[in-house]
Each structure stands twice: as structure tokens, then as C-alpha cells.
Coordinates of C-alpha atoms in Angstrom, one line a residue:
X15 CA -1.4 -14.8 63.4
X16 CA -1.6 -11.9 61.2
X17 CA -2.0 -8.5 63.0
X18 CA -4.9 -6.2 62.7
X19 CA -2.5 -3.4 62.3
X20 CA 0.7 -4.4 60.5
X21 CA 2.2 -0.9 60.6
X22 CA 2.9 -1.6 64.4
X23 CA 5.5 -4.3 63.1
X24 CA 6.4 -3.5 59.5
X25 CA 7.7 0.0 58.2
X26 CA 7.2 1.0 54.7
X27 CA 10.4 1.4 52.3
X28 CA 10.9 5.1 51.6
X29 CA 13.2 6.6 48.9
X30 CA 14.9 9.5 50.6
X31 CA 15.5 11.7 47.6
X32 CA 13.1 13.5 45.4
X33 CA 12.5 12.1 42.0
X34 CA 9.8 14.1 40.9
X35 CA 11.8 14.7 37.6
X36 CA 12.1 11.1 36.8
X37 CA 12.2 10.5 33.2
X38 CA 12.0 6.5 33.1
X39 CA 8.1 6.4 32.7
X40 CA 8.3 8.3 29.4
X41 CA 10.8 5.7 28.0
X42 CA 10.5 2.5 26.0
X43 CA 12.6 -0.5 25.5
X44 CA 13.7 -0.6 22.2
X45 CA 16.6 -2.9 22.3
X46 CA 17.5 -6.1 24.5
X47 CA 19.9 -5.6 27.4
X48 CA 22.9 -7.7 27.8
X49 CA 21.9 -11.1 29.5
X50 CA 23.7 -12.9 32.1
X51 CA 22.5 -16.4 33.2
X52 CA 23.1 -17.2 36.8
X53 CA 21.5 -20.6 36.7
X54 CA 24.7 -22.4 37.4
X55 CA 25.6 -20.1 40.4
X56 CA 22.6 -18.5 42.1
X57 CA 19.9 -20.9 40.7
X58 CA 22.2 -23.9 41.7
X59 CA 22.7 -22.7 45.2
X60 CA 19.0 -22.5 45.8
X61 CA 18.4 -26.1 45.0
X62 CA 17.9 -28.7 47.7
X63 CA 20.1 -31.1 45.6
X64 CA 22.7 -28.9 43.9
X65 CA 23.6 -29.9 40.1
X66 CA 26.5 -32.3 39.6
X67 CA 29.1 -31.7 36.9
X68 CA 26.9 -33.8 34.4
X69 CA 23.7 -31.5 35.0
X70 CA 25.7 -28.5 34.8
X71 CA 27.2 -29.4 31.4
X72 CA 23.6 -30.3 30.0
X73 CA 22.6 -26.8 31.4
X74 CA 25.5 -25.3 29.8
X75 CA 24.9 -26.5 26.5
X76 CA 21.3 -25.5 26.5
X77 CA 22.3 -22.0 27.4
X78 CA 24.6 -22.1 24.4
X79 CA 22.0 -23.1 22.0
X80 CA 19.8 -20.4 23.3
X81 CA 22.8 -17.9 22.6
X82 CA 23.5 -16.7 26.0
X83 CA 26.9 -14.7 25.9
X84 CA 27.7 -14.2 29.5
X85 CA 27.2 -17.1 32.1
X86 CA 27.8 -17.0 35.8
X87 CA 29.1 -20.6 35.9
X88 CA 29.5 -21.0 39.6
X89 CA 31.3 -20.2 42.8
X90 CA 34.5 -22.2 42.5
X91 CA 35.8 -21.2 46.0
X92 CA 32.8 -22.6 47.6
X93 CA 33.0 -26.5 46.7
X94 CA 35.1 -28.9 44.7
X95 CA 32.2 -29.6 42.2
X96 CA 32.1 -25.9 41.5
X97 CA 35.6 -25.6 41.2
X98 CA 36.0 -28.8 38.8
X99 CA 33.1 -27.5 36.6
X100 CA 35.0 -24.3 35.8
X101 CA 38.2 -26.5 35.2
X102 CA 36.2 -28.7 32.7
X103 CA 34.6 -25.8 30.7
X104 CA 38.2 -24.4 30.4
X105 CA 40.2 -27.7 30.0
X106 CA 37.8 -29.3 27.5
X107 CA 37.3 -26.1 25.3
X108 CA 33.6 -25.9 25.9
X109 CA 33.5 -22.1 26.1
X110 CA 32.9 -20.3 22.5
X111 CA 35.3 -17.5 21.8
X112 CA 32.3 -14.9 22.0
X113 CA 31.0 -16.3 25.3
X114 CA 32.2 -14.8 28.6
X115 CA 32.3 -17.2 31.8
X116 CA 31.8 -15.4 35.1
X117 CA 32.4 -16.4 38.6
X118 CA 31.4 -15.2 41.9
X119 CA 33.5 -14.7 45.0
X120 CA 33.3 -12.9 48.3
X121 CA 35.7 -10.1 49.5
X122 CA 37.8 -12.4 51.1
X123 CA 41.6 -12.9 50.0
X124 CA 41.8 -16.7 50.2
X125 CA 38.6 -17.1 48.3
X126 CA 39.8 -14.7 45.6
X127 CA 43.0 -16.6 45.2
X128 CA 41.2 -19.9 44.7
X129 CA 38.9 -18.4 42.3
X130 CA 41.6 -17.3 40.1
X131 CA 43.2 -20.6 40.3
X132 CA 40.1 -22.0 38.8
X133 CA 40.1 -19.6 35.9
X134 CA 43.6 -20.3 34.7
X135 CA 43.7 -20.8 30.9
X136 CA 40.5 -19.1 30.4
X137 CA 40.0 -16.9 27.1
X138 CA 37.6 -14.4 28.6
X139 CA 36.5 -14.4 32.2
X140 CA 34.8 -11.9 34.6
X141 CA 35.4 -11.8 38.3
X142 CA 32.4 -10.8 40.3
X143 CA 32.8 -9.9 43.8
X144 CA 30.5 -8.7 46.5
X145 CA 30.0 -7.4 49.9
X146 CA 26.9 -6.4 51.9
X147 CA 26.4 -2.7 52.2
X148 CA 22.9 -2.1 53.7
X149 CA 22.6 -0.8 57.1
X150 CA 20.8 -3.9 58.6
X151 CA 23.7 -6.1 57.2
X152 CA 26.4 -3.7 58.5
X153 CA 24.7 -3.6 62.1
X154 CA 23.3 -7.0 62.5
X155 CA 25.1 -9.5 60.4
X156 CA 28.8 -8.1 60.3
X157 CA 29.1 -5.4 62.9
X158 CA 30.8 -3.0 60.6
X159 CA 30.8 0.8 60.0
X160 CA 30.7 2.4 56.4
X161 CA 34.3 3.0 56.6
X162 CA 34.7 -0.6 57.3
X163 CA 32.8 -1.7 54.1
X164 CA 34.6 0.8 51.9
X165 CA 37.9 -0.6 53.1
X166 CA 36.9 -4.1 52.6
X167 CA 35.7 -3.4 48.9
X168 CA 38.8 -1.4 48.2
X169 CA 41.1 -4.2 49.3
X170 CA 39.3 -6.9 47.5
X171 CA 39.1 -4.8 44.2
X172 CA 42.9 -4.3 44.4
X173 CA 43.8 -7.8 45.1
X174 CA 41.6 -8.8 42.0
X175 CA 43.3 -6.3 39.8
X176 CA 46.8 -7.7 41.0
X177 CA 45.6 -11.3 40.4
X178 CA 44.4 -10.5 36.8
X179 CA 47.6 -8.9 36.0
X180 CA 49.5 -12.2 36.8
X181 CA 47.3 -14.0 34.3
X182 CA 47.7 -11.7 31.1
X183 CA 46.6 -14.3 28.6
X184 CA 43.0 -14.1 29.8
X185 CA 40.8 -11.1 28.7
X186 CA 39.4 -10.1 32.0
X187 CA 36.4 -8.0 33.0
X188 CA 35.3 -7.1 36.5
X189 CA 32.0 -7.0 38.3
X190 CA 31.1 -5.4 41.5
X191 CA 28.0 -5.8 43.4
X192 CA 27.0 -3.8 46.5
X193 CA 24.9 -6.6 48.0
X194 CA 21.6 -5.6 49.4
X195 CA 21.7 -2.5 47.2
X196 CA 18.0 -2.3 47.6
X197 CA 18.1 -1.6 51.1
X198 CA 21.4 0.5 51.2
X199 CA 21.6 4.2 51.5
X200 CA 21.7 5.5 47.8
X201 CA 24.4 8.0 48.5
X202 CA 26.6 5.3 50.1
X203 CA 26.0 2.7 47.3
X204 CA 27.4 5.4 45.0
X205 CA 30.4 6.1 47.1
X206 CA 31.4 2.5 47.5
X207 CA 31.0 1.6 43.7
X208 CA 33.0 4.7 42.7
X209 CA 35.7 3.7 45.0
X210 CA 35.7 0.3 43.3
X211 CA 35.8 2.1 40.0
X212 CA 38.8 4.1 41.1
X213 CA 41.0 1.0 41.9
X214 CA 39.9 -0.9 38.6
X215 CA 40.6 2.2 36.3
X216 CA 37.4 2.4 34.9
X217 CA 37.2 3.9 31.7
X218 CA 34.8 4.2 28.8
X219 CA 37.2 1.9 26.9
X220 CA 37.2 -0.5 29.7
X221 CA 34.0 -0.4 31.7
X222 CA 33.3 -2.2 34.8
X223 CA 30.1 -4.0 35.7
X224 CA 28.3 -2.5 38.7
X225 CA 25.5 -4.8 39.6
X226 CA 22.7 -3.1 41.6
X227 CA 20.8 -6.1 43.2
X228 CA 17.5 -6.2 44.7
X229 CA 18.8 -8.9 46.9
X230 CA 15.5 -8.7 48.7
X231 CA 12.5 -6.8 47.1
X232 CA 11.8 -3.9 49.6
X233 CA 9.5 -1.8 47.5
X234 CA 7.3 -1.7 44.4
X235 CA 9.0 -1.7 41.1
X236 CA 8.7 2.0 40.4
X237 CA 10.7 2.9 43.6
X238 CA 13.4 0.3 42.3
X239 CA 13.3 2.2 39.0
X240 CA 13.8 5.5 41.0
X241 CA 16.7 4.1 42.8
X242 CA 18.3 3.1 39.4
X243 CA 17.7 6.3 37.6
X244 CA 19.2 8.5 40.8
X245 CA 22.3 6.1 41.2
X246 CA 23.0 6.6 37.2
X247 CA 22.6 10.4 37.6
X248 CA 24.9 10.5 40.6
X249 CA 27.7 8.3 39.3
X250 CA 30.3 10.7 38.1
X251 CA 31.7 8.3 35.5
X252 CA 28.5 6.7 34.2
X253 CA 30.1 6.0 30.6
X254 CA 32.7 3.8 32.4
X255 CA 30.3 1.5 34.0
X256 CA 28.1 -1.0 32.8
X257 CA 24.8 -1.0 35.0
X258 CA 23.5 -4.6 35.8
X259 CA 20.6 -5.5 37.7
X260 CA 20.0 -8.7 39.5
X261 CA 16.2 -8.6 40.8
X262 CA 15.0 -11.1 43.1
X263 CA 11.2 -11.8 43.5
X264 CA 10.2 -11.4 47.1
X265 CA 7.2 -9.3 46.2
X266 CA 6.4 -11.2 43.2
X267 CA 7.2 -8.1 41.0
X268 CA 10.9 -9.1 39.9
X269 CA 9.9 -9.0 36.2
X270 CA 8.3 -5.6 36.4
X271 CA 11.2 -4.3 38.5
X272 CA 13.7 -5.4 35.6
X273 CA 11.6 -4.0 32.9
X274 CA 11.3 -0.5 34.9
X275 CA 14.9 -0.7 35.7
X276 CA 15.9 -1.0 32.0
X277 CA 13.8 2.1 31.4
X278 CA 15.6 3.7 34.2
X279 CA 19.1 3.2 32.7
X280 CA 20.2 -0.5 33.2
X281 CA 22.3 -1.9 30.6
X282 CA 22.4 -5.6 31.6
X283 CA 20.1 -8.1 33.5
X284 CA 21.1 -11.0 35.6
X285 CA 18.6 -13.9 36.0
X286 CA 17.5 -17.6 35.7
X287 CA 15.7 -19.5 33.0
X288 CA 12.2 -19.6 34.7
X289 CA 13.1 -17.6 37.6
X290 CA 14.8 -20.3 40.0
X291 CA 16.8 -18.9 42.8
X292 CA 16.8 -18.1 46.6
X293 CA 13.6 -18.0 48.3
X294 CA 11.1 -16.8 45.7
X295 CA 13.5 -16.8 43.0
X296 CA 15.6 -14.7 40.5
X297 CA 14.2 -12.7 37.7
X298 CA 12.9 -14.9 34.9
X299 CA 14.8 -14.4 31.8
X300 CA 12.6 -16.4 29.6
X301 CA 9.6 -14.1 30.3
X302 CA 11.8 -11.0 30.2
X303 CA 13.1 -12.0 26.8
X304 CA 9.8 -13.1 25.3
X305 CA 8.0 -10.0 26.7
X306 CA 10.3 -8.1 24.4
X307 CA 9.6 -10.3 21.5
X308 CA 6.0 -9.6 21.7
X309 CA 6.6 -6.0 21.4
X310 CA 8.7 -6.6 18.2
X311 CA 11.9 -6.1 19.9
X312 CA 14.4 -9.0 19.1
X313 CA 15.6 -10.5 22.6
X314 CA 18.7 -11.8 20.8
X315 CA 18.0 -15.2 22.5
X316 CA 16.6 -18.2 20.9
X317 CA 13.6 -19.9 22.3
X318 CA 12.5 -21.7 19.1
X319 CA 12.4 -25.0 20.9
X320 CA 10.8 -23.7 24.2
X321 CA 10.0 -27.5 25.2
X322 CA 13.6 -28.7 25.2
X323 CA 14.5 -25.8 27.4
X324 CA 11.7 -26.6 29.7
X325 CA 12.8 -30.2 29.8
X326 CA 16.4 -29.3 30.6
X327 CA 15.5 -27.1 33.4
X328 CA 13.2 -29.7 34.9
X329 CA 15.7 -32.4 34.7
X330 CA 18.9 -30.2 36.0
X331 CA 16.8 -28.4 38.7
X332 CA 14.4 -31.2 39.6
X333 CA 11.8 -28.6 39.9
X334 CA 8.5 -28.5 37.9
X335 CA 7.8 -25.5 35.5
X336 CA 4.1 -24.6 36.5
X337 CA 1.7 -25.2 33.7
X338 CA 0.6 -21.7 33.8
X339 CA 4.1 -20.4 33.4
X340 CA 4.1 -17.6 30.9
X341 CA 5.1 -18.7 27.5
X342 CA 6.5 -22.0 28.6
X343 CA 3.7 -23.6 30.7
X344 CA 1.8 -26.4 29.3
X345 CA -1.4 -24.8 29.4
X346 CA -0.5 -21.3 28.5
X347 CA -1.7 -21.5 24.9
X348 CA -4.9 -23.4 25.9
X349 CA -8.2 -22.3 26.0
X350 CA -11.1 -24.3 27.7
X351 CA -13.7 -21.5 28.0
X352 CA -16.3 -21.5 25.2
X353 CA -16.0 -17.8 24.7
X354 CA -12.1 -17.9 24.6
X355 CA -12.5 -20.8 22.0
X356 CA -14.8 -19.0 19.8
X357 CA -12.6 -15.7 19.9
X358 CA -9.3 -17.7 19.0
X359 CA -11.1 -19.7 16.1
X360 CA -12.4 -16.5 14.6
X361 CA -8.9 -15.1 15.1
X362 CA -7.4 -17.8 13.2
X363 CA -10.0 -17.8 10.4
X364 CA -8.8 -14.0 9.9
X365 CA -5.3 -14.6 10.3
X366 CA -5.3 -16.9 7.3
X367 CA -6.6 -14.2 5.0
X368 CA -3.8 -11.8 6.2
X369 CA -0.7 -11.3 3.7
X370 CA 1.3 -8.8 6.0
X371 CA 2.3 -11.6 8.5
X372 CA 1.1 -9.4 11.6
X373 CA 0.0 -11.4 14.5
X374 CA -3.2 -10.2 16.1
X375 CA -4.9 -13.2 17.8
X376 CA -7.5 -12.8 20.7
X377 CA -5.9 -14.5 23.9
X378 CA -2.7 -15.3 22.4
X379 CA 0.0 -12.6 22.6
X380 CA 2.7 -14.6 20.9
X381 CA 2.3 -17.4 18.0
X382 CA 2.9 -20.8 19.7
X383 CA 4.7 -21.8 16.6
X384 CA 7.4 -19.2 17.1
X385 CA 8.5 -21.3 20.1
X386 CA 8.1 -24.7 18.4
X387 CA 4.6 -25.4 19.8
X388 CA 1.8 -26.8 17.5
X389 CA -1.7 -25.7 17.5
X390 CA -3.0 -28.9 18.5
X391 CA -3.3 -28.0 22.3
X392 CA -4.6 -24.4 21.6
X393 CA -8.2 -25.4 22.3
X394 CA -9.1 -28.5 24.6
X395 CA -12.4 -29.4 25.3
X396 CA -14.3 -30.2 28.8
X397 CA -17.6 -29.1 30.3
X398 CA -16.8 -25.3 30.0
X399 CA -16.1 -25.5 26.2
X400 CA -18.3 -24.2 23.4
X401 CA -19.2 -25.0 19.8
X402 CA -16.3 -23.0 18.6
X403 CA -13.7 -24.9 20.3
X404 CA -15.1 -28.3 19.4
X405 CA -15.6 -27.2 15.9
X406 CA -11.7 -26.1 15.9
X407 CA -10.6 -29.5 17.2
X408 CA -12.5 -31.5 14.3
X409 CA -10.9 -28.9 11.7
X410 CA -7.5 -29.4 13.2
X411 CA -7.7 -33.1 13.6
X412 CA -9.8 -34.2 10.6
X413 CA -10.2 -31.3 8.3
X414 CA -14.0 -30.8 9.0
X415 CA -15.3 -27.3 8.7
X416 CA -18.7 -27.4 10.3
X417 CA -21.5 -25.0 9.4
X418 CA -22.4 -23.0 12.3
X419 CA -25.8 -24.5 13.1
X420 CA -24.2 -28.1 12.8
X421 CA -21.7 -26.8 15.5
X422 CA -24.5 -26.0 17.7
X423 CA -26.2 -29.2 17.4
X424 CA -23.0 -31.3 17.9
X425 CA -21.7 -29.2 20.7
X426 CA -24.8 -30.1 22.7
X427 CA -23.9 -33.8 22.1
X428 CA -20.3 -33.1 23.3
X429 CA -21.5 -31.1 26.2
X430 CA -23.7 -34.0 27.4
X431 CA -20.8 -36.3 27.5
X432 CA -18.5 -33.9 29.1
X433 CA -21.0 -33.1 31.9
X434 CA -21.4 -36.9 32.4
X435 CA -17.8 -37.8 32.7
X436 CA -16.5 -34.6 34.2
X437 CA -13.3 -35.0 32.1
X438 CA -11.6 -33.3 29.5
X439 CA -12.4 -34.8 26.0
X440 CA -9.5 -35.5 23.8
X441 CA -9.6 -35.1 20.1
X442 CA -10.0 -38.8 19.5
X443 CA -13.1 -38.8 22.0
X444 CA -14.7 -35.8 20.0
X445 CA -14.3 -37.6 16.8
X446 CA -15.8 -40.9 18.0
X447 CA -18.6 -38.8 19.5
X448 CA -19.1 -37.2 15.9
X449 CA -19.1 -40.7 14.2
X450 CA -21.7 -42.0 16.6
X451 CA -23.9 -38.6 16.5
X452 CA -24.0 -38.8 12.6
X453 CA -24.0 -42.5 11.9
X454 CA -20.5 -42.6 10.3
X455 CA -19.8 -46.0 11.5
X456 CA -21.4 -49.4 12.7
X457 CA -24.7 -50.5 11.0
X458 CA -27.2 -47.6 10.8
X459 CA -30.9 -47.9 10.2
X460 CA -30.5 -46.4 6.7
X461 CA -27.6 -47.4 4.8
X462 CA -26.6 -46.9 1.1
X463 CA -25.8 -49.8 -1.0
X464 CA -25.7 -48.2 -4.5
X465 CA -27.5 -45.7 -6.9
X466 CA -27.6 -44.1 -10.4
X467 CA -28.9 -41.1 -11.4
X468 CA -29.8 -39.5 -14.5
X469 CA -27.3 -36.8 -14.7
X470 CA -28.1 -33.2 -15.6
X471 CA -31.7 -32.2 -15.5
X472 CA -33.2 -31.7 -19.1
X473 CA -35.6 -29.0 -19.8
X474 CA -39.0 -30.0 -18.4
X475 CA -37.7 -33.4 -17.1
X476 CA -36.9 -33.8 -13.4
X477 CA -33.5 -35.6 -12.4
X478 CA -34.0 -39.3 -11.8
X479 CA -32.4 -41.2 -8.6
X480 CA -32.6 -44.9 -8.5
X481 CA -30.9 -46.8 -5.9
X482 CA -31.1 -49.6 -3.3
X483 CA -31.0 -48.8 0.6
X484 CA -30.7 -51.2 3.4
X485 CA -33.3 -50.3 6.0
X486 CA -33.5 -52.2 9.3
X487 CA -31.4 -55.1 7.6
X488 CA -33.7 -55.3 4.6
X489 CA -32.4 -54.1 1.2
X490 CA -35.0 -52.0 -0.8
X491 CA -35.1 -50.5 -4.2
X492 CA -35.9 -46.8 -4.2
X493 CA -36.6 -44.1 -6.8
X494 CA -37.3 -40.6 -7.0
X495 CA -37.2 -37.3 -9.1
X496 CA -36.1 -33.6 -8.2
X497 CA -34.5 -30.6 -9.8
X498 CA -31.3 -32.1 -8.6
X499 CA -29.5 -35.1 -7.0
X500 CA -30.2 -34.3 -3.4
X501 CA -33.8 -33.4 -4.4
X502 CA -34.5 -36.8 -6.2
X503 CA -32.8 -38.7 -3.3
X504 CA -35.0 -36.9 -0.6
X505 CA -37.9 -37.7 -2.8
X506 CA -37.0 -41.3 -3.1
X507 CA -36.7 -41.8 0.6
X508 CA -39.8 -39.9 1.4
X509 CA -41.6 -41.9 -1.0
X510 CA -40.3 -45.4 0.3
X511 CA -40.2 -44.7 4.0
X512 CA -42.7 -41.7 4.5
X513 CA -40.1 -39.9 6.2
X514 CA -41.4 -36.4 5.3
X515 CA -38.1 -34.6 5.2
X516 CA -36.9 -31.5 3.2
X517 CA -33.4 -30.1 3.0
X518 CA -32.9 -26.5 4.4
X519 CA -29.0 -26.1 3.9
X520 CA -26.3 -27.8 2.3
X521 CA -22.5 -27.5 2.5
X522 CA -19.6 -29.5 1.1
X523 CA -15.9 -29.4 0.8
X524 CA -12.9 -31.4 0.1
X525 CA -11.1 -33.1 2.8
X526 CA -7.7 -33.4 1.1
X527 CA -6.1 -32.4 -2.2
X528 CA -5.1 -34.4 -5.0
X529 CA -6.8 -37.2 -7.1
X530 CA -7.6 -39.3 -3.8
X531 CA -9.3 -36.3 -2.1
X532 CA -12.2 -37.4 0.0
X533 CA -15.4 -35.0 0.1
X534 CA -17.4 -34.4 3.2
X535 CA -21.2 -33.1 2.8
X536 CA -23.3 -31.6 5.5
X537 CA -27.2 -31.3 5.4
X538 CA -29.8 -29.7 7.7
X539 CA -33.1 -31.0 7.1
X540 CA -36.7 -30.2 8.5
X541 CA -39.3 -32.9 9.4
X542 CA -43.0 -32.8 8.9
X543 CA -43.5 -31.8 12.5
X544 CA -40.9 -29.0 12.0
X545 CA -38.0 -30.9 13.9
X546 CA -34.4 -30.0 12.6
X547 CA -32.0 -32.8 12.0
X548 CA -28.4 -32.8 10.6
X549 CA -26.5 -35.4 8.5
X550 CA -23.0 -35.9 7.5
X551 CA -21.5 -37.9 4.6
X552 CA -18.0 -38.7 3.5
X553 CA -16.9 -40.3 0.3
X554 CA -14.4 -40.0 -2.5
X555 CA -17.1 -38.9 -4.8
X556 CA -18.8 -35.6 -3.7
X557 CA -22.2 -36.6 -5.1
X558 CA -22.3 -39.7 -3.2
X559 CA -21.2 -37.9 0.0
X560 CA -24.3 -35.8 -0.3
X561 CA -26.6 -38.8 -0.7
X562 CA -24.8 -40.4 2.5
X563 CA -25.6 -37.1 4.4
X564 CA -29.2 -37.3 3.6
X565 CA -29.2 -40.9 4.8
X566 CA -27.3 -39.6 7.9
X567 CA -30.0 -37.0 8.5
X568 CA -32.8 -40.0 7.9
X569 CA -30.9 -42.1 10.7
X570 CA -31.1 -39.1 13.1
X571 CA -35.0 -39.3 12.9

């Protein structure tokens, strides 16, 4: 049961130093950080069924296609599968020359030796070791004092340095994580990191990676940023260190923590595609990278085929990607709401007139086409949808550009169907409804057989329309005159069938280009009793399309 007074059980995290002179809030991210994917290690160890070698290899190939240059490929001392996968990458030459493989190991001698064995023959490799440093872990988990933690880190760092020297053909880099950094006394975190840097002879020419993980999110992102900025200020050899962050998502703010951490001085981000990882997960590299992209900053990662990346992650992790997941979910570019649809439709209309290429679109912070997604699912229709969305679907699917009042008329008909079924309407459903509403198929009450007209009007002589119409299955000749073809056709129908209609509005456009282009015509008519009816006609001949549109309106009576 939740407590009425949670303060009796939980204590807020307090950063112990004054950071009133913090500088990170006034900064902006102007370039991408270095990226490290830990999908094959941290992400993998968080799975109920860890990846086998085949799945790891598929994931690896996807990471290479995206353009990730640093990959934590496993924990080779933890299991034979982990060890074998590292060997497979090296022995079968799967690692490009510009890619560094990284492996994780605890600060234990036997595990470090086994780890170096897995990396024999590697061109470029990073050894990443860690030990827990926070008061809770020192006291409860390990029963160690600060001096013990320091000694453990120094001993492991020295062993790693010695082992690397025995494999000189590999280009080595080193990484150290004070695990549980987010809950460690800041000054102690600096102390243990500097002792490790001393052992590794860190220099600007050969910097070491210091990873400052939010192993558990214990505070809001702004406090994590304060921790990072304070650490960077206190580090005596800042130019000799690459500051890396490994944010988790316990508070649901891992992405914000990473972004603020970059502002605070971090150079590198460790995370997983779509944020898989222990508990609530690691930071989501896809969202982070595409957040940069939407601000005009190249993430230096390529998600031009986001759907294939999603499919790989689902297959390898056996975990779905949520349909509302930023940038990658199946519904993130989709609008069902009528007001949203109308805004997007108008946005695309304006976008087509721009010549500067700038993307400014209501409700869409990124162009789906940049991620290999089509516009087909941008607007989908259900009972919440409006005229703009329905018109968009017809335009995208059939090339129809409905006049506004026709949009209103047809949207009412679609709304009735959607309300009755309670389901989403697909493009095919909307098209069938349109055909039914405006008598574009089947056997309507009024149907054109053929017609002739007298052509251009001569001075003082109205244009003549003469045709044959099937009305309720009976073919009848009709004739009429007017100042144009449509007026003459209306006159003929009114004379033959006493319809009493007049044309209020007319639009037409081509449906395709070339000599075989079809035309579509739209008419709005008024009846003798002041009702409004609409008609639609299609034909390879634009004049015939207009006549068919008049008959469509007559059928609507």
C-alpha cells in the first residue's frame, strides 16, 4: 500500500556542492557525441532469453549498417556464448578497420585474464572494467571501505595495463566505470577515477574513457547534469579523459539526462537501440540521435530504413517496439483526430509550394520519408476523423482533390459508416464509400449512354446538348440548350425529368499525366427546394467527365 507520507520511508537525493554557477543550461548541442551501442552486452543481459550467436551476428550487422563505430560486444568472461561471439567477430574478420569492439569485465583477476584471451588478434579493442563505488554498495553489498575500493580499482587497472602490453598488435583503449556513480560521493568518484588514470598513464594523446553511469536514476536530469559538470571541473587532467555517460531510465528521464549530460561536458553516450536494458532500460540511442537530427545536427548515424532496424531489434530481443515509440513506432506519424488531420493536410499543401527544402509541418517534427517511411499512414480514418483526413486519403490513394464543400458532404457519409462499425476505415473502404456515395459504380438511376454537343457557342445562339440517357432502365433521348456544355446538359435533364437543378460550383482536374490522362469533375447543385447535392464524374475526356458529374448529382436526388 502506498504511504500517505512517503517522506517517512524515502529520502530525496541531495547534491552536496553548490552549483549556482553551473554553465550547462546556457549551452546547446552542436555536434553528435561519440556513440557506443551496448545492445550486445547490457541489452543482452537484460533479456529473459539472451541472444545466441546467430541473433548477435544479425544485430551486429545492423549496427554496422547504421554506422556505429564503438560496440560493446559482450561480457566474454561470463559465458561460453559471449566468449565465442567475440572470437567469431575477430576470426571471421567481421570488424571494419574503423570500428572498435569493447568488452566488459569486473575488477577480478581471473575474469580479466579470460577477457584478454577472447580478444587475441583484434585490431582495435577497448577493455572496460568496473567496480561499485557508492556508500550503499560499499556497506551492504561488498562490506568495503573507500580504501578497499580504491585498491581494487588500482589493482585491476594495473593488470589490464600489463595484459595489454603482452598483446602489442592490438590497438588498445581503456575504460573505467565507477559503477553506481549517480549515488557515489562526487569527490570520491573523482578520486578513484584519477587513481585509475594514473595507472594507465592517461594523456591528451592517449586519453582514457571515464564512464559515469546513472546505474540507477536517483535524481532529476538537471541534478545529474550538475554531477557531470562538477566532475569535469574537478578532474585535474580533463583533457586526458573521454567522459562517457551510461544513463538508465528508472525515473523515465534517461534521454533528458543524457542530453543535459552532454551539455554539462560529456563526450560520449552508451545506450541501446530503443532503450532495452536492465529494469526500465538504458538510454535510447535512436531517440537521442533523431532528436539531434530534428534540430539540424547530424547524428552521424543512419536510420534511413528505420523499419528494418525495428524488425532486427524485435527479432533479436523478442521484445516489441511500442507503436507510440518516438520516431520508430508504427503510429508515431499517424493522425486519427480530425483537427490534427486538417492541420497536416494544410501543412503538406504549403510544403509543396516551398523551394527552400525546410521542413515545417504541423504535428510532424521529422519527415517520415527521411526514415524510409511513406506518407500512406500519416492520416488514418476512424470515428474521430474529419473532412481533411478523408480528403487526404483520397488524394494520396486516388489522386482526387475534393473541393471543400464536397469534403464536408462526403465526411458526413464516412462518419456514419465509422460510427456504425466502430472500426478504422482503410483507404479501400473510403474509396468504396466514395464510389457508392457518388454513384461511380453499379447501375445508377441516371446513366449516360452517349451525347453530342454543338461545340463553341456562336453569337446569339446557345450551345446544344443532345444525348441519350438511361433512366430506371429505359433509354431516353434528351436535348437542351445553354451558354456552355454543362448548362446545356442541365437544361436537357431538367426538361426531360423535371429535376429542377442548377449548378452552383464546378471543379475539374487531371488524375494522371500523359496522353491517357483521366479527368475528374466535381459539381455542387441546388434543387428547386433549396437542397444541395454533389456529383462526381470521371472519364478520359474532361467534357464527358463534367456531364457524368451532373448525372451523379441527379442520382443523389
